[in-house]
Short mmCIF file of C-alpha atoms in Angstrom, two decimals:
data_model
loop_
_atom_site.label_atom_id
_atom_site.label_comp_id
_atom_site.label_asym_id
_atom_site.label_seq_id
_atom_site.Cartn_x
_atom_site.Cartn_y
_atom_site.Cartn_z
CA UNK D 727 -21.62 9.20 -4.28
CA UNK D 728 -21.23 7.04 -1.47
CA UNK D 729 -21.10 3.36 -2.23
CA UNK D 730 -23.06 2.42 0.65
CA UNK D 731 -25.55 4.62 -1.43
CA UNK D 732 -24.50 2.73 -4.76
CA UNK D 733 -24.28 -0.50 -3.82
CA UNK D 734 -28.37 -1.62 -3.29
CA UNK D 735 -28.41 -4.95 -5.27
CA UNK D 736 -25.82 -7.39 -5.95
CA UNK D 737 -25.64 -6.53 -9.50
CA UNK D 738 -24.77 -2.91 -8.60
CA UNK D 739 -22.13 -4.26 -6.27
CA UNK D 740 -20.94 -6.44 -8.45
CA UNK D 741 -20.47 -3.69 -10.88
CA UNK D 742 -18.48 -1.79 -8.55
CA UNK D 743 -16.25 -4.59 -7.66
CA UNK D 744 -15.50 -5.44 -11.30
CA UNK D 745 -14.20 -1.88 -11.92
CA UNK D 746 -11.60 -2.38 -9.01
CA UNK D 747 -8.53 -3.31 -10.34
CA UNK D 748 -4.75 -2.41 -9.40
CA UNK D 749 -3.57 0.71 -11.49
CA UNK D 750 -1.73 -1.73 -13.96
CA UNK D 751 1.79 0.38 -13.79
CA UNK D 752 4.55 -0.96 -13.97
CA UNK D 753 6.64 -2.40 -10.90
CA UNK D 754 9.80 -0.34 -9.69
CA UNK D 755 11.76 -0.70 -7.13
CA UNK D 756 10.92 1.56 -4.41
CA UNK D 757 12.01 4.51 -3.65
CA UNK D 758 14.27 6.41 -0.63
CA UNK D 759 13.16 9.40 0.67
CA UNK D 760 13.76 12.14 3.44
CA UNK D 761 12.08 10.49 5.98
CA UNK D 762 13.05 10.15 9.51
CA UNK D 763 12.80 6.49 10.30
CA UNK D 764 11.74 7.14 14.04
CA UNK D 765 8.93 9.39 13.26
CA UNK D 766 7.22 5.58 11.47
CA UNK D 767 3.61 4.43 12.83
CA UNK D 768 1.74 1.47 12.04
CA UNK D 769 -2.24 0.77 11.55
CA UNK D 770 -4.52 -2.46 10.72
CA UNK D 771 -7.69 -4.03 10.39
CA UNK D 772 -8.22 -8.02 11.43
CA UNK D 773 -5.24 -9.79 10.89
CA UNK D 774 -3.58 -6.58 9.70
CA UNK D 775 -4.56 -5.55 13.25
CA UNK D 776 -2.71 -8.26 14.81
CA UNK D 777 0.03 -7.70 12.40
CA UNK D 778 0.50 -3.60 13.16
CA UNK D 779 0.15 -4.52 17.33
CA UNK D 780 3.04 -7.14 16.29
CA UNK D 781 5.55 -5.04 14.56
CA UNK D 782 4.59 -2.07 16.65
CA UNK D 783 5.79 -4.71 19.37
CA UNK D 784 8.85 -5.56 18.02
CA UNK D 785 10.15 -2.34 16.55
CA UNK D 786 8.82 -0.22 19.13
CA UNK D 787 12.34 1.93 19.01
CA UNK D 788 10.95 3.13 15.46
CA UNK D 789 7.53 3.92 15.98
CA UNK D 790 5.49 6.77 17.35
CA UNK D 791 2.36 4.75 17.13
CA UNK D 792 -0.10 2.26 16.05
CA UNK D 793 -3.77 2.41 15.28
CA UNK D 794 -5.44 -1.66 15.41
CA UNK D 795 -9.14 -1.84 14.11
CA UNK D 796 -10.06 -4.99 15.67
CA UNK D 797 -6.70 -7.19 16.66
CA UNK D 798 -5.81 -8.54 19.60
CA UNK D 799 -2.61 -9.21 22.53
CA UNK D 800 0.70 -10.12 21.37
CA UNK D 801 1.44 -13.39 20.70
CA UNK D 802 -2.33 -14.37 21.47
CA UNK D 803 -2.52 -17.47 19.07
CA UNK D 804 0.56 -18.73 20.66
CA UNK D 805 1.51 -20.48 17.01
CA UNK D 806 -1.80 -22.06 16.81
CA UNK D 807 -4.48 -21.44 14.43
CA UNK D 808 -7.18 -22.90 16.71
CA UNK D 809 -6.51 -21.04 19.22
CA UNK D 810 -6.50 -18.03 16.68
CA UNK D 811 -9.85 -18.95 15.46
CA UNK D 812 -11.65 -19.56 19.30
CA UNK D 813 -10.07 -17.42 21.52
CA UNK D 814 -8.29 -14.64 19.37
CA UNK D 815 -11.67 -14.20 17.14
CA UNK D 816 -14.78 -15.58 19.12
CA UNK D 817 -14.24 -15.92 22.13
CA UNK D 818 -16.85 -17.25 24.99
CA UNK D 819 -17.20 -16.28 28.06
CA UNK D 820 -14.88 -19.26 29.52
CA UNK D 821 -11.67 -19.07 27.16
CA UNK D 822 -11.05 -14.78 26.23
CA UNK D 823 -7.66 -13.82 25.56
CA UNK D 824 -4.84 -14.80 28.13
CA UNK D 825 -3.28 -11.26 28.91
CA UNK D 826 -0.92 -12.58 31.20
CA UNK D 827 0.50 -15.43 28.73
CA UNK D 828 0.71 -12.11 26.43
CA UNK D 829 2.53 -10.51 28.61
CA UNK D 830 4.83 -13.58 29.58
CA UNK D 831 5.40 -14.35 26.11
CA UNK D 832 6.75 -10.01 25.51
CA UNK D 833 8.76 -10.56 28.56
CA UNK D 834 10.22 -13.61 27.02
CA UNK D 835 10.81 -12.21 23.88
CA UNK D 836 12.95 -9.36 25.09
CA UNK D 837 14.59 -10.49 27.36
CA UNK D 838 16.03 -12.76 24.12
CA UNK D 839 16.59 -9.35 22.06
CA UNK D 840 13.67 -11.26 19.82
CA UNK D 841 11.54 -7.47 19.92
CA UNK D 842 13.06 -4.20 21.28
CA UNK D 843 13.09 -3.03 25.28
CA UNK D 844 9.46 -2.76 26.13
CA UNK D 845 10.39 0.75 27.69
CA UNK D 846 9.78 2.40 24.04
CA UNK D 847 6.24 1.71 24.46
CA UNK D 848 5.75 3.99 27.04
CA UNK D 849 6.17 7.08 25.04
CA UNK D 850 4.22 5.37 22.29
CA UNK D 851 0.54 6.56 21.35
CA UNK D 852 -2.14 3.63 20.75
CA UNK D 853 -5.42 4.24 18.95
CA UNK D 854 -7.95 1.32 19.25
CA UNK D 855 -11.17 0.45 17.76
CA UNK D 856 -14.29 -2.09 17.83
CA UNK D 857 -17.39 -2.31 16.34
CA UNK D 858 -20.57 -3.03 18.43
CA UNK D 859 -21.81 -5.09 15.76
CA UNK D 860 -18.33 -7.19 14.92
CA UNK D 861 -18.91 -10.71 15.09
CA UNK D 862 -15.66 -11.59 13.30
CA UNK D 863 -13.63 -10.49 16.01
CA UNK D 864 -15.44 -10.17 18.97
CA UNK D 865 -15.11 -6.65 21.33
CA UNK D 866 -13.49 -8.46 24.12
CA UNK D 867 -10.73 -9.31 22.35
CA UNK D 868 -10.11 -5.52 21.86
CA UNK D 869 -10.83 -4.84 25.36
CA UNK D 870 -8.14 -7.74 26.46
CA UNK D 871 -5.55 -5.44 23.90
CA UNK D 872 -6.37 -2.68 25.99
CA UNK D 873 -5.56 -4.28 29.08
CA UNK D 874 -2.57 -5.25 27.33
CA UNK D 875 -0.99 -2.08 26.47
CA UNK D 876 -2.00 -0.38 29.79
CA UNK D 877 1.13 -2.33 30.94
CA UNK D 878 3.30 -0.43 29.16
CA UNK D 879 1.37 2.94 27.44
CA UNK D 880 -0.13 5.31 30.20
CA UNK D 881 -4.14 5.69 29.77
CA UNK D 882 -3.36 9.33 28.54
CA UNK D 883 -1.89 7.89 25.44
CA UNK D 884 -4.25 5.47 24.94
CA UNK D 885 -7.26 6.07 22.64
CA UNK D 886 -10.42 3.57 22.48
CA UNK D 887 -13.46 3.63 20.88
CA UNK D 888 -15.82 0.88 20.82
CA UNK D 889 -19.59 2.95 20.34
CA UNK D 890 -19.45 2.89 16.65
CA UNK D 891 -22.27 0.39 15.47
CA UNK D 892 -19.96 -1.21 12.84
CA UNK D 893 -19.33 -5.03 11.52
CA UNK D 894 -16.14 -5.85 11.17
CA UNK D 895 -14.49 -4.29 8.48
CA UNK D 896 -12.58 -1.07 8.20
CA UNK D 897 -14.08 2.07 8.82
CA UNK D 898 -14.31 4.90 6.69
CA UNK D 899 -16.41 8.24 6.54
CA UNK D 900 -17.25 8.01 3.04
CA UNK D 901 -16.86 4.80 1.46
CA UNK D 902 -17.52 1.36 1.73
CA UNK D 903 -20.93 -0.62 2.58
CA UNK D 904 -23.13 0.51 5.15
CA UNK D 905 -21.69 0.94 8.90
CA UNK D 906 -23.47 -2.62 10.11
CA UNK D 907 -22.72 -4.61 6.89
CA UNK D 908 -21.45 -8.10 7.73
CA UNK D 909 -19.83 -9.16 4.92
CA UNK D 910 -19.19 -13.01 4.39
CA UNK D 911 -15.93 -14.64 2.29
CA UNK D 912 -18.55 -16.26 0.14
CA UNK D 913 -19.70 -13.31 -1.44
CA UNK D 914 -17.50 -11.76 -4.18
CA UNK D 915 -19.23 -8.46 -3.67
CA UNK D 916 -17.78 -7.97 -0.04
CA UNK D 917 -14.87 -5.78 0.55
CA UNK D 918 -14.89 -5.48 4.11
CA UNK D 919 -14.51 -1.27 3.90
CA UNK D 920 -17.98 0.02 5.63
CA UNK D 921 -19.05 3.68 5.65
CA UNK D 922 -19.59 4.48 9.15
CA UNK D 923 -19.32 8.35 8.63
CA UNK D 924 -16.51 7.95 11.08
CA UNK D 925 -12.95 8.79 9.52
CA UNK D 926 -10.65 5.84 11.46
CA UNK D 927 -7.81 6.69 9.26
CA UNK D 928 -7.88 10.77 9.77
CA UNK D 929 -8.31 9.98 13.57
CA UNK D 930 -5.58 7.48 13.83
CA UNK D 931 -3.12 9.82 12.16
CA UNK D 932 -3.81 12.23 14.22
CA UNK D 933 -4.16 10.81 17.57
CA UNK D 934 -0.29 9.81 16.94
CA UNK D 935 0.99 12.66 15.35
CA UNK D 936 -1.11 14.98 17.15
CA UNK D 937 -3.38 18.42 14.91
CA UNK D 938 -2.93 17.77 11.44
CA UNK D 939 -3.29 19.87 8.33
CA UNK D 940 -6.55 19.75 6.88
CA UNK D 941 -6.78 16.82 4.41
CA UNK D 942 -6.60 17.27 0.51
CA UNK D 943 -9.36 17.84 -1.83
CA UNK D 944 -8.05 16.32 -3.96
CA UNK D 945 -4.10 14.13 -4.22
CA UNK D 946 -0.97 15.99 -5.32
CA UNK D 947 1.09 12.71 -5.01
CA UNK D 948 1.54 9.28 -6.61
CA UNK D 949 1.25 5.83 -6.02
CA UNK D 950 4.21 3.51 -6.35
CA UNK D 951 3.62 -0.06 -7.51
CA UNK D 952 7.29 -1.93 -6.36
CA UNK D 953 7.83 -5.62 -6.47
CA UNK D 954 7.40 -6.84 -2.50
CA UNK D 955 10.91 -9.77 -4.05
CA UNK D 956 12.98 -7.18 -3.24
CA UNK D 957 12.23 -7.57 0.99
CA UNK D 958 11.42 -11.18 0.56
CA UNK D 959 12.75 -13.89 -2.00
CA UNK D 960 9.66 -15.51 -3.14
CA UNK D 961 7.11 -13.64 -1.59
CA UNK D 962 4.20 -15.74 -2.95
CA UNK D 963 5.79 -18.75 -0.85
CA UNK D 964 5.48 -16.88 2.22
CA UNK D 965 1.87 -15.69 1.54
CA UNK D 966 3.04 -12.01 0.31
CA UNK D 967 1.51 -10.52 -2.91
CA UNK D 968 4.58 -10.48 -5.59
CA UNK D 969 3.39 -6.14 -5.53
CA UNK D 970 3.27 -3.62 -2.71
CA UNK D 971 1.49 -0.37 -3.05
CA UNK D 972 2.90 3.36 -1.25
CA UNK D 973 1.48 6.66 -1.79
CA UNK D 974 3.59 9.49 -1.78
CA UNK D 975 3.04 12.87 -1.52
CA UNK D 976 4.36 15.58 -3.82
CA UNK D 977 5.97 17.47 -1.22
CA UNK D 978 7.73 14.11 -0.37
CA UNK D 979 8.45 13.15 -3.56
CA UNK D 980 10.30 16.85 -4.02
CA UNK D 981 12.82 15.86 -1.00
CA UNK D 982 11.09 17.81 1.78
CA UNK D 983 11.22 15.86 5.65
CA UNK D 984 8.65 13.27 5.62
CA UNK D 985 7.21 10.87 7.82
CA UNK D 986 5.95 6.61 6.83
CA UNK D 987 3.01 5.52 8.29
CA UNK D 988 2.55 1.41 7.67
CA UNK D 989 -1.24 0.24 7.14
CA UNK D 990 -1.72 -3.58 7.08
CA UNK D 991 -5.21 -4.39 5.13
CA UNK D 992 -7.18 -7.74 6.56
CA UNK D 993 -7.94 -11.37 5.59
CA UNK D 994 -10.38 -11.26 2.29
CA UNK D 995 -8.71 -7.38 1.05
CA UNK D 996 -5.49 -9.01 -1.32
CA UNK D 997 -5.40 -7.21 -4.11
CA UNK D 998 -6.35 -10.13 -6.38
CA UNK D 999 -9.69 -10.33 -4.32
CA UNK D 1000 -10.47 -6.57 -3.95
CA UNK D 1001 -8.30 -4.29 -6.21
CA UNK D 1002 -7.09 -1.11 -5.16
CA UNK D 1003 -10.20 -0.30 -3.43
CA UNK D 1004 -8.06 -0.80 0.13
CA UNK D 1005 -5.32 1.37 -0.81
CA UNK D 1006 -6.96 4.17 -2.63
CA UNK D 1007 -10.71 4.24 -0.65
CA UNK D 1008 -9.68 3.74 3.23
CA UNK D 1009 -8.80 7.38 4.19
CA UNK D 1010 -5.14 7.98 4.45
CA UNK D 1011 -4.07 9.08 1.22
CA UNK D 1012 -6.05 12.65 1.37
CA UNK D 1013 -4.23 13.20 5.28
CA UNK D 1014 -0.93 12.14 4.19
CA UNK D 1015 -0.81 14.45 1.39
CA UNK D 1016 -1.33 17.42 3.29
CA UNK D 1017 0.56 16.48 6.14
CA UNK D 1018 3.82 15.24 4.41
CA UNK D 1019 3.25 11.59 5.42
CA UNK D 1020 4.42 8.36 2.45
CA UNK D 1021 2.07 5.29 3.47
CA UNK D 1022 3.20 2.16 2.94
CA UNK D 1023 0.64 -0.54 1.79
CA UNK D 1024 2.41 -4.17 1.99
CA UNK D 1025 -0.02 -6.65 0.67
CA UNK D 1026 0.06 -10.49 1.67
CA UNK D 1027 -2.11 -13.09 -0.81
CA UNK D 1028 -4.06 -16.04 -0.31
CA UNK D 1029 -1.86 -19.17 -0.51
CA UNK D 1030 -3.56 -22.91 -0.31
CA UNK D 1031 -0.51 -24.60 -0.87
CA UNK D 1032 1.48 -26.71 2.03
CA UNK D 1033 3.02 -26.03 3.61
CA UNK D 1034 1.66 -22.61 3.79
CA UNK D 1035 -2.10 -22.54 3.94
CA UNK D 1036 -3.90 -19.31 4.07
CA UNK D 1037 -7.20 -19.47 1.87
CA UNK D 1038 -7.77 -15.66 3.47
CA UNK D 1039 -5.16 -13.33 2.60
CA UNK D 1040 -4.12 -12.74 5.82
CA UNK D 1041 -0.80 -11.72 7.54
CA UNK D 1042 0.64 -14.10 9.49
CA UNK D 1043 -0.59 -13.42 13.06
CA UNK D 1044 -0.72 -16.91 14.64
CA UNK D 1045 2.16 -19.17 12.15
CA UNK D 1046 1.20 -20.06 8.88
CA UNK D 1047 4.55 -19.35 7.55
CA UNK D 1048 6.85 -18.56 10.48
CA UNK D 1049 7.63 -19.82 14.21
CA UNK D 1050 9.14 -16.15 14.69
CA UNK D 1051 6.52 -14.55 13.32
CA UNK D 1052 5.83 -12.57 16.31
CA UNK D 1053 9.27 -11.48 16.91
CA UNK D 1054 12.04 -8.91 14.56
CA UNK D 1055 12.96 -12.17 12.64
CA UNK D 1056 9.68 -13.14 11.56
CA UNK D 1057 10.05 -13.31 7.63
CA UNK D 1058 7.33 -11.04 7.06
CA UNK D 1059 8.06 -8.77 10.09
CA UNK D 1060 11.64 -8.42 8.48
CA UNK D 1061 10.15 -7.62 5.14
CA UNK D 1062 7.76 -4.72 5.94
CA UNK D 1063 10.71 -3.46 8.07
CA UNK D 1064 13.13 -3.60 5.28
CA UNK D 1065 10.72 -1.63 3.13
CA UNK D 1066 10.31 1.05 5.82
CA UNK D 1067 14.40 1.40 5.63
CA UNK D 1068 14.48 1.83 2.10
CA UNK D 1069 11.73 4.70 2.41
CA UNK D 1070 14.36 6.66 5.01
CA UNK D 1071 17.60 5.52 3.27
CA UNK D 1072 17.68 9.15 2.05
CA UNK D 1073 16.20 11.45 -1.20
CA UNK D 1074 17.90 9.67 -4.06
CA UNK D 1075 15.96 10.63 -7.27
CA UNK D 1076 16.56 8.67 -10.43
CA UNK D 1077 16.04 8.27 -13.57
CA UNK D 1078 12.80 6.48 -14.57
CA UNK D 1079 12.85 3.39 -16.47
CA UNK D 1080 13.38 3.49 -20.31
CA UNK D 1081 10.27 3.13 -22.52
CA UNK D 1082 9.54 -0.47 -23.79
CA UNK D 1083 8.20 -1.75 -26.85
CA UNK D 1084 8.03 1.43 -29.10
CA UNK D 1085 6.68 0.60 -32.36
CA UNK D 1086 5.99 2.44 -35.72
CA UNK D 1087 1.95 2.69 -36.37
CA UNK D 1088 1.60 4.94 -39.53
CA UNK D 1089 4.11 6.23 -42.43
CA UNK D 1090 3.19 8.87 -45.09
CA UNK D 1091 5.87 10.50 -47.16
CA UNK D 1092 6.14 13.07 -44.55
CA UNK D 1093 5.72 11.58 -40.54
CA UNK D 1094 5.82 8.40 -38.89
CA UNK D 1095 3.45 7.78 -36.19
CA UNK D 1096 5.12 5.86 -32.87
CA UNK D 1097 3.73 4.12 -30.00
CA UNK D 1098 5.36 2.92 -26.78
CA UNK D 1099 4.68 1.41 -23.42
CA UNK D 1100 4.50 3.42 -20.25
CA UNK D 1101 7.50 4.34 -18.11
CA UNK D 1102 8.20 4.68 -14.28
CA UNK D 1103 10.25 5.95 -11.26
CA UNK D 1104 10.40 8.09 -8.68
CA UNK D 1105 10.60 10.83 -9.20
CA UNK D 1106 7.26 10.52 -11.08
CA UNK D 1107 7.41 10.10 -15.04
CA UNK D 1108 5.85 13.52 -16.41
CA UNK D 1109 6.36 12.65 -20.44
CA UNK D 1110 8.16 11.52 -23.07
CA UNK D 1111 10.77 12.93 -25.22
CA UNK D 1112 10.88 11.27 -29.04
CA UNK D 1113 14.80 11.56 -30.94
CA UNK D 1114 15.42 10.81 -34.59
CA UNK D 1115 18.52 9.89 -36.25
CA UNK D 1116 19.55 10.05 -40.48
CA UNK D 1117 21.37 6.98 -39.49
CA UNK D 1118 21.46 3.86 -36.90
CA UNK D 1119 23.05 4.28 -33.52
CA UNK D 1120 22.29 8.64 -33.93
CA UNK D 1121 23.58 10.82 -33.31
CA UNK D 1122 19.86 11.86 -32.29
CA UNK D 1123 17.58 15.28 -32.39
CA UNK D 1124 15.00 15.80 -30.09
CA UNK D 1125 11.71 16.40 -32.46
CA UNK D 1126 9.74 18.02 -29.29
CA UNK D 1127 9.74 20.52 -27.38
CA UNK D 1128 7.85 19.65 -24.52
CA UNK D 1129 7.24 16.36 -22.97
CA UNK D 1130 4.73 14.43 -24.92
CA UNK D 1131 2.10 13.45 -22.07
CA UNK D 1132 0.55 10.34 -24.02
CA UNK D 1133 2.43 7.36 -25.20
CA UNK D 1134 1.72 7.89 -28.79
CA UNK D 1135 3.09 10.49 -31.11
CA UNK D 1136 3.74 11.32 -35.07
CA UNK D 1137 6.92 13.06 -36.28
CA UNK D 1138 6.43 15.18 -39.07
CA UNK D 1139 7.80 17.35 -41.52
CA UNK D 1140 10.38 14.71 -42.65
CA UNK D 1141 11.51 13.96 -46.31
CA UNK D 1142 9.78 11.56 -48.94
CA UNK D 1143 11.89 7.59 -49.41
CA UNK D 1144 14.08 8.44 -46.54
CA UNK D 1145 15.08 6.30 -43.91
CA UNK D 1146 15.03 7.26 -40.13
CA UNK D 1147 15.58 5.93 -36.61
CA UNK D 1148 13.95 6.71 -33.62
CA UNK D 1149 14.85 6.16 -30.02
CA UNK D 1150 11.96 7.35 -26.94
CA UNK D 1151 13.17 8.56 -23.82
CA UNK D 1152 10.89 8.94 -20.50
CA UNK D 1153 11.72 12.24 -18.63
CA UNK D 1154 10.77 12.58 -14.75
CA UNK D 1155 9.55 15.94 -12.74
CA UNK D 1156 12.93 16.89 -12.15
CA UNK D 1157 14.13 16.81 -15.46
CA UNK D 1158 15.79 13.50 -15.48
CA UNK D 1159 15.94 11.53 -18.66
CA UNK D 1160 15.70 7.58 -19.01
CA UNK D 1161 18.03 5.96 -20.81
CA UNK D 1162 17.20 5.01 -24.94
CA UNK D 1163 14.56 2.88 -25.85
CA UNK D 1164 15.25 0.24 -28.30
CA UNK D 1165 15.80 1.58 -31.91
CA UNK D 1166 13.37 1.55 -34.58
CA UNK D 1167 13.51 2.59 -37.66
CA UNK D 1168 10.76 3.57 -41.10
CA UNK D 1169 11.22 4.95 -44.26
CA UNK D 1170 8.55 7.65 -45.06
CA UNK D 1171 7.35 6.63 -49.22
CA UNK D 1172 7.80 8.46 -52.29
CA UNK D 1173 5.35 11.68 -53.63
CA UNK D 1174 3.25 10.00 -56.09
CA UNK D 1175 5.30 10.91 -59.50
CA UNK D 1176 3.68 14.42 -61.17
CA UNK D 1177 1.00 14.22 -63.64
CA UNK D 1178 1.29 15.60 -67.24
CA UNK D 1179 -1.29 17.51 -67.17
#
């Protein structure tokens, strides 16, 4: 069921919200892939719109594409967060957008080597989109990033639709609140996804990549939970979320030629505020599956500390944290595009991690009962294998024969008063074995002595 059919009262919505939480797994590093680095693409909504038109900017050598949902020109704050909050946002009719200081301020940049040669934007595909009913960021600030990119994209390859009767939020064909839903920062209930029975995502995949498969039913893939330090030391001091999100297909996590497409989520959608419902509910995940595309979700976080302030959540489009922000140097710019090289550094699988924490639950004089905490890698962690040893430090027997799917298990058929040790390993789709737990060991108690009678 929709949740723009769920969500009628505030205590529904508030329901919903509450049961929106990240999947709780445990942060690995992420992984490399076959993926050709110059088949990339980048998408956003609100800031995250200003933040894909940015990168696609700046790295335009890598990408095939970008997809904005409500952004604006390059470089349109100009470093200044009242100009980002008049003209950039709201806009009257006296003081829109300033196109031509856009365009001044791209020409400046490469001509310093600050983005890449504008020329790579003319084989680029664009896909734009604005709500009739977005008074967050007004339509004529989409209409001035048109104008924009018509300096450098020919109209064939640009895409713009601006019919839909939406607020501003991202736009989805199933999920969300309903199409016109204005959602305010006040209200904990508001995730700023609307269900406009208009798939943005599908259509923004497409109109870059050209037909696609159909989309799954259902997801064959995973999603990786990696810690956003390794890109950028300290990423909470720079208004980035210490976790980034990626789902990856199957097919791409078996080693066959993939793709990365980049989505940014907007101001109010941090994880901490919203959950996973961005990176799970917004459309991509079903396309990418079928159509052997990883998409990367890096997540910034609200910061209200100097000298970064950014109640919001939102990626730095106009400062906050960075002169350069706007350029290939820009911290954050130079984190997402570090994470985009690890994805095409090449199909490395590895071991997953090693279980943590195993404990003994339950002794007879015949099994012990074991419990351990959950594993991780890529390739994705399909079980556990349990070992047992007449003696510390092995040497060990496997007691299974398949993987053991849960994280709980009892090994039986073992002697009365003797003592064992026990070592977990996790073991991946492709065979691959963790290294050893930590040891623990139990001695299994004594048969009750034998009656005389």
């Amino acid at each position: 069921m929709r949740m723009s059919r769920q969500c009628m009262s505030i205590m529904a919505c508030a329901a919903l919200v509450a049961a929106a939480t990240p999947t709780g797994a445990v942060p690995v590093p992420l992984g490399s892939y076959n993926v050709d680095l110059r088949e990339s693409s980048v998408s956003g909504i609100s800031s995250g719109g200003y933040m894909a038109q940015q990168f696609h900017v700046a790295y335009s050598s890598l990408l095939r594409g970008a997809g904005i949902v409500a952004g604006g020109p390059y470089y349109c704050a100009q470093g200044n967060v009242a100009i980002a909050l008049t003209s950039c946002t709201t806009p009257t009719a006296l003081n829109p957008p300033d196109v031509a200081q856009s365009l001044q301020a791209t020409r400046s940049a490469e001509q310093a080597a600050q983005i890449d040669p504008t020329a790579y934007l003319g084989t680029s595909r664009v896909w734009l989109f604005s709500g009739t009913r977005d008074e967050t960021v007004f339509p004529i600030v989409v209409d001035r990033l048109y104008e924009y990119y018509r300096h450098f994209v020919p109209a064939e390859n640009i895409f713009y639709e601006k019919t839909v009767p939406a607020a501003h939020a991202m736009i989805t064909e199933h999920y969300g609140h309903p199409c016109d839903y204005k959602g305010n920062g006040d209200n904990p209930n508001d995730i700023f996804i609307n269900d406009c029975d208009y798939d943005a995502a599908g259509r923004i995949l497409a109109h870059i990549y050209g037909p696609l498969n159909p989309k799954a039913a259902s997801l064959s893939g995973v999603f990786v939970e990696f810690p956003q330090e390794e890109f950028l030391a300290d990423p909470v001091a720079h208004s980035m979320n210490p976790t980034g999100y990626a789902y990856v297909p199957e097919s791409c996590e078996d080693g066959a030629p993939c793709r990365v497409h980049v989505v940014f989520h907007g101001c109010r959608q941090q994880p901490a505020r919203i959950g996973d419902r961005f990176y799970r509910n917004v459309g991509y995940n079903e396309w990418a599956d079928t159509n052997r595309i990883i998409v990367l979700y890096p997540q910034a976080i609200n910061s209200d500390l100097p000298p970064v302030y950014n109640p919001r959540g939102c990626w730095d489009w106009w400062g906050y944290d960075d002169p350069n922000y706007h350029t290939k140097g820009g911290r954050q710019m130079l984190a997402v595009r570090g994470m985009l090289g690890r994805l095409a550094s090449g199909f490395h699988p590895s071991p997953p991690t090693a279980p943590a924490d195993v404990a003994v639950t339950s002794m007879t004089d015949r099994s012990v009962g074991l419990r351990w905490g959950a594993s991780a890698g890529t390739p994705r962690v399909i079980g556990y294998h349990v070992y047992v040893a007449g003696q510390s430090g092995g040497p060990y027997a496997r007691v299974n024969s398949t993987p053991i799917a849960s994280t709980e298990y009892t090994v039986t058929g073992l002697n009365p008063g003797t003592n064992y040790y026990f070592v977990v390993r996790a073991v991946n789709k492709r065979g691959m074995e963790s290294a050893d737990s930590l040891q623990v060991s139990a001695t299994t108690s004594l048969l009750p002595p034998l009656l005389p009678w």
